[in-house]
Every structure is written in C-alpha cells, then in structure tokens.
XYZ file of C-alpha atoms in Angstrom:
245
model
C 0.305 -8.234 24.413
C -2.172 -5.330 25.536
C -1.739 -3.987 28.874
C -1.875 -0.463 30.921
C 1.209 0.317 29.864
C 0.684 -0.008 26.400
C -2.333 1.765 24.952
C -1.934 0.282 21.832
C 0.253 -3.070 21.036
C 1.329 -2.227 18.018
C 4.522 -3.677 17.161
C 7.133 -3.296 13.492
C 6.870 -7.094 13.296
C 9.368 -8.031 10.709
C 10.642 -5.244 9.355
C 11.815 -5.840 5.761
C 15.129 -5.484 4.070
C 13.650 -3.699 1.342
C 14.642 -0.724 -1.137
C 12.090 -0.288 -3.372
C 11.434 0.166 -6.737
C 9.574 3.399 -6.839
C 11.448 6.812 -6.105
C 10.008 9.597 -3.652
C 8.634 12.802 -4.810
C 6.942 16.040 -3.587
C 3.375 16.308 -4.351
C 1.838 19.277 -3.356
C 2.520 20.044 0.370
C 3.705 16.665 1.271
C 6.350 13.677 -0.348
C 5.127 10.406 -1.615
C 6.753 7.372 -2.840
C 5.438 6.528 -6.212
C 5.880 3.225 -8.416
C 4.776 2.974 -11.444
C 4.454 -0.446 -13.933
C 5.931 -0.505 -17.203
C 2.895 -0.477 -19.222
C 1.076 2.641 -19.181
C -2.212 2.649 -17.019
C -5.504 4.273 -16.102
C -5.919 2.449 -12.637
C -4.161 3.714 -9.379
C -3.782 3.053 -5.608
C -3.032 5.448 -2.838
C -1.624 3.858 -0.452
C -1.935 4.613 3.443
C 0.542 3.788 5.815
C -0.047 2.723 9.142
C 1.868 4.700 12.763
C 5.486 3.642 11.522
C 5.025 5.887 8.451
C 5.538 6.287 4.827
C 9.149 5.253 4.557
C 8.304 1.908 6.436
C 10.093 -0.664 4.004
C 6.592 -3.002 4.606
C 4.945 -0.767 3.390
C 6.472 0.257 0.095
C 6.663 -3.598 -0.914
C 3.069 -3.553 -0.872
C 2.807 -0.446 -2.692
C 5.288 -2.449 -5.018
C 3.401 -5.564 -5.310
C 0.323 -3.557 -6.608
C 2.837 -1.977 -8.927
C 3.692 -5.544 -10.246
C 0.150 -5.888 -10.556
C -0.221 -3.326 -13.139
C -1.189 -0.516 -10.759
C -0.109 3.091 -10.347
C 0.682 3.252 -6.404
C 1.537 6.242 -4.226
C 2.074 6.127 -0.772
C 2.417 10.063 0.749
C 3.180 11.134 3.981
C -0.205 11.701 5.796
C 2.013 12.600 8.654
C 2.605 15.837 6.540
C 6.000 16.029 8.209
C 5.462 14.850 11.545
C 7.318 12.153 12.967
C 6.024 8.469 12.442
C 5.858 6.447 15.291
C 9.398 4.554 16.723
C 9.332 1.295 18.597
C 11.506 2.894 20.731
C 8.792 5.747 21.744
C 7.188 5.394 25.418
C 3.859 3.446 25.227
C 2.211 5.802 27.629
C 2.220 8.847 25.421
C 0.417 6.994 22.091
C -3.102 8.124 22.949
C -1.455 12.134 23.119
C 0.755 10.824 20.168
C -1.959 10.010 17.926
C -4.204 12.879 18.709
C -2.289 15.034 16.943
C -2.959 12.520 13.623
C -6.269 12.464 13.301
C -6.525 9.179 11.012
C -10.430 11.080 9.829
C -8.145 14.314 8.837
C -6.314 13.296 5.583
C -9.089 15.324 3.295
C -6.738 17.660 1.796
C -3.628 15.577 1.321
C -5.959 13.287 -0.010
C -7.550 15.575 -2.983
C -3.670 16.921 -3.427
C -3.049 13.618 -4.456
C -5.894 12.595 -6.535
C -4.826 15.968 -8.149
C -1.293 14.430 -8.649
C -2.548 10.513 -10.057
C -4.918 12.341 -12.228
C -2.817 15.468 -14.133
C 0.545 13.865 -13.796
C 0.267 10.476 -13.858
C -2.900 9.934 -16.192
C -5.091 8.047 -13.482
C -8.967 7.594 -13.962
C -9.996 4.885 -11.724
C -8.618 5.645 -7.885
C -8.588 3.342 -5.217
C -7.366 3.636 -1.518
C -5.893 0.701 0.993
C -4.484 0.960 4.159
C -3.072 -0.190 7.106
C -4.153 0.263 11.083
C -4.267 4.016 11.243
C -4.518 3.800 7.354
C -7.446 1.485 7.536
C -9.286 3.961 9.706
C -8.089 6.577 6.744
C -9.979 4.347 4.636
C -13.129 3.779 6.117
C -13.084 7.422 6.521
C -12.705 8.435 2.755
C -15.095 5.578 1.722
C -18.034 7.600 3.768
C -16.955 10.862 2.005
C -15.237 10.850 -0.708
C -16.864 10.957 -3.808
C -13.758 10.807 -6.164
C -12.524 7.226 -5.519
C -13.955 3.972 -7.013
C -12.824 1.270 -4.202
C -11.002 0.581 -0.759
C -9.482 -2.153 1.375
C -9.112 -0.882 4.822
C -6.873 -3.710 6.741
C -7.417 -3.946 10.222
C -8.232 -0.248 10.511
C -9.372 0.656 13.933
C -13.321 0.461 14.189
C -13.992 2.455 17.578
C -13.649 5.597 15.598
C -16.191 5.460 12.611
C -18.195 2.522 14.069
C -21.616 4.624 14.181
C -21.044 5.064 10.548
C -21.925 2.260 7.586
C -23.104 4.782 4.980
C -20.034 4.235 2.683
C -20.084 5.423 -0.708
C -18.044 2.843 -2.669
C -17.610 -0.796 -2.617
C -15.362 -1.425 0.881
C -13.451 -4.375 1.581
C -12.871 -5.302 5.504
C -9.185 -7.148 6.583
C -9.210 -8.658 10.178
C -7.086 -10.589 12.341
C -8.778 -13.016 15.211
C -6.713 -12.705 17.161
C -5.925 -8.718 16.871
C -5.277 -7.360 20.343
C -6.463 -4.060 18.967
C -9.766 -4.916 17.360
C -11.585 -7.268 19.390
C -14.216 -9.569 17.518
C -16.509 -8.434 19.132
C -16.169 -5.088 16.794
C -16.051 -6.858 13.740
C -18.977 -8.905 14.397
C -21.063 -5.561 15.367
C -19.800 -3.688 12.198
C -20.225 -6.578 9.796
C -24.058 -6.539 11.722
C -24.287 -2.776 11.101
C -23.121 -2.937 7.059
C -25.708 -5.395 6.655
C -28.526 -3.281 8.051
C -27.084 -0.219 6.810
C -24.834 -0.175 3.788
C -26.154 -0.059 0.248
C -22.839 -0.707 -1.755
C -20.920 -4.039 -1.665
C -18.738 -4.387 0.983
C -17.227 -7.557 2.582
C -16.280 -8.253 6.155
C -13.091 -11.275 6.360
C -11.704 -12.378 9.285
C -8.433 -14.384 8.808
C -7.885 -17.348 11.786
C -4.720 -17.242 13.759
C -3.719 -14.236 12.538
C -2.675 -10.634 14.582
C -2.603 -7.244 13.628
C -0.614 -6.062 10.914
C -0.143 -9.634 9.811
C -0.349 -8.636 5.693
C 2.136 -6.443 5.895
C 4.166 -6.740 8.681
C 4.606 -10.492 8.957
C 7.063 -12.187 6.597
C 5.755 -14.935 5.051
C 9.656 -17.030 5.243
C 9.236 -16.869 8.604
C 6.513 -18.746 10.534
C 5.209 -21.283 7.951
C 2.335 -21.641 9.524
C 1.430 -17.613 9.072
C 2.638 -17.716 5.147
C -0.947 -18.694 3.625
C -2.765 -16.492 5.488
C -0.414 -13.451 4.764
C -0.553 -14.505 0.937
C -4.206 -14.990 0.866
C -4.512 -11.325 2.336
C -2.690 -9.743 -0.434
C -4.069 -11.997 -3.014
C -7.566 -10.949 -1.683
C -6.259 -6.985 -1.375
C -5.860 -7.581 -5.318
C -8.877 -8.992 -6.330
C -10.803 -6.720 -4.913
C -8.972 -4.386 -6.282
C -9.181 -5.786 -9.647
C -13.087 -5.622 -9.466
C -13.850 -2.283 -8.896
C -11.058 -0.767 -10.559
C-alpha cells in the first residue's frame, strides 16, 4: 500500500517465467524486442513498457500475445540505456528516479521506430499500448503524434497530461478501482473532460477489484478470482486494437 515512504506503490507482481518468442535487436539508437507472426502483415504495435523496463518477461508476453494475434509488436527501450527500475531500489528516491524519464519525452525513439516498422518490417497501420509509465507515453503520443492510427494506454498516470483531452486518434482508457496510484477520482474527472473535450472516440473502463498493473503483471493461475478480469483486459486491449487498425 501507498505511504510516505513509498512515492509510488508500484510493485513486479508476478513476475513471469517467460522467454519469449521474439529476439532483440538494435533499432536506431536504442534495442527493441521484436515478434513477428507467421503470416506477413501491414498492422503493428509498439509496445511501451512500464518502470521495470523492456526486458520485463510481463511485458514481452503481451507483446507476444499481440503477435499471436496477427500483429507486428516491438517493445524498445525508452529507457535509451538507463537502468529500469529494481524492486530492490529505495522508495524514497522514485520521484528523482523518474525525473530523469520523462514518460512525455519518447518523441524521437518513437519516430526511430515508426522508421524501423515501416522500412524494415513493412508496417502501414501503427498502434501504441502501454503500461503505467507507458500509459502516460501513450496518452502523450495520442495528443501529438500524427503518424499512429490507435492507442490503449493501461493505467497510465493521469496527473501529468490531465489538462489535456485534445487527442488525435481513437484512445482507449485501462483502470483499476482499486489502483493506489490513480485514484477514481482522476478517472472520473478525465472521462468528464474527454466528453467535453475530445472529438475522436475514446473510451474510459474501469475494471472492479482490480489494482495497478493487474493486465500484465497479475497471473491469471493465481488468484481465481482476478483471472476474468485480467483476461477481459487483454481481450479488450485486442479489440480495440482490431478496430482501428
């Protein structure tokens, strides 16, 4: 739980035994993991990971799963480098931690990669998801970025783009009730804000019982209870996907 000592509860949840299917490679100034599906495709989805980083094992089986889904997915290192966040790290130097990865500062690894899904892997429709510090990425690049069709920002901190609703492309919104990071109070004044503001379709969805990071960092074997919520995440991550891509 939240308290002074912790700026930000964040914890790896269940970290998965996972290897992946997809193989890492440099693109540009930074590495990505890339999967690929059999069949030959247009469509593809950057992925962006949350403070544990690109290698996270989580995080590469849902970069996977849109993979078995007939996507293109790349999930790069928007830490260009730096050292992802450890469980291990002291609590009471996130906020200077984070600071120095600015979550509204991934412009230019960003176009790098749209560079890469576009000349090397044959991609024409782009999307974008991501995770906590990769949902703020999102709801960044869905105010400014011109290039990509779609995003699904899951439970991507609000406080730092929530005087902004403009977004450019259709934006899906993934949030936990009971998120000790995002109160509801946030979501309900964002969803509030959309509607006044936004002119493209969006969608606001708040999942009951659940906490942060629960679609990716919750196994679904393990508290039965959790399982349909985690599984009606993803299945919703896709289907938006699906219809705008």
């Amino acid at each position: 739980m939240a308290n002074e000592s912790r700026p930000c509860p964040c914890d790896i949840g269940d970290k998965f035994d996972y290897g992946g299917r997809g193989q890492e490679v440099q693109v540009g100034h930074i590495k990505a993991y890339v999967s690929k599906p059999a069949a030959s495709t247009d469509k593809a989805v950057i992925v962006i990971h949350d403070i544990f980083g690109w290698q996270l094992p989580n995080t590469r089986y849902i970069a996977d799963m849109l993979t078995t889904n007939g996507y293109i997915a790349i999930c790069p290192d928007f830490f260009v480098g730096q050292e992802a966040w450890k469980p291990s790290n002291d609590w009471a130097s996130f906020n200077d931690w984070v600071k120095t990865r600015d979550a509204g500062k991934t412009d230019k690894e960003v176009d790098v990669v749209l560079k890469y899904l576009k000349d090397q892997c044959g991609a024409k429709k782009i999307g974008v998801i991501g995770f906590c510090w990769g949902g703020a990425a999102v709801q960044h690049l869905m105010l400014k970025n011109p290039h990509l069709k779609t995003g699904v920002s899951l439970y991507g901190v609000i406080s730092r783009f929530e005087d902004k609703q403009s977004l450019l492309h259709p934006t899906f919104f993934i949030f936990a009730e009971k998120d000790d990071i995002i109160p509801l109070e946030q979501v309900i004044l964002l969803e509030q804000k959309l509607k006044q503001n936004c002119k493209v379709d969006y969608e606001v969805k708040i999942y009951p019982g659940q906490t942060h990071g629960f679609v990716h960092r919750k196994r679904e074997d393990i508290n039965p209870q959790d399982k349909p919520h985690i599984e009606e995440g993803r299945k919703d991550m896709i289907n938006w996907l699906n219809k705008y891509l």
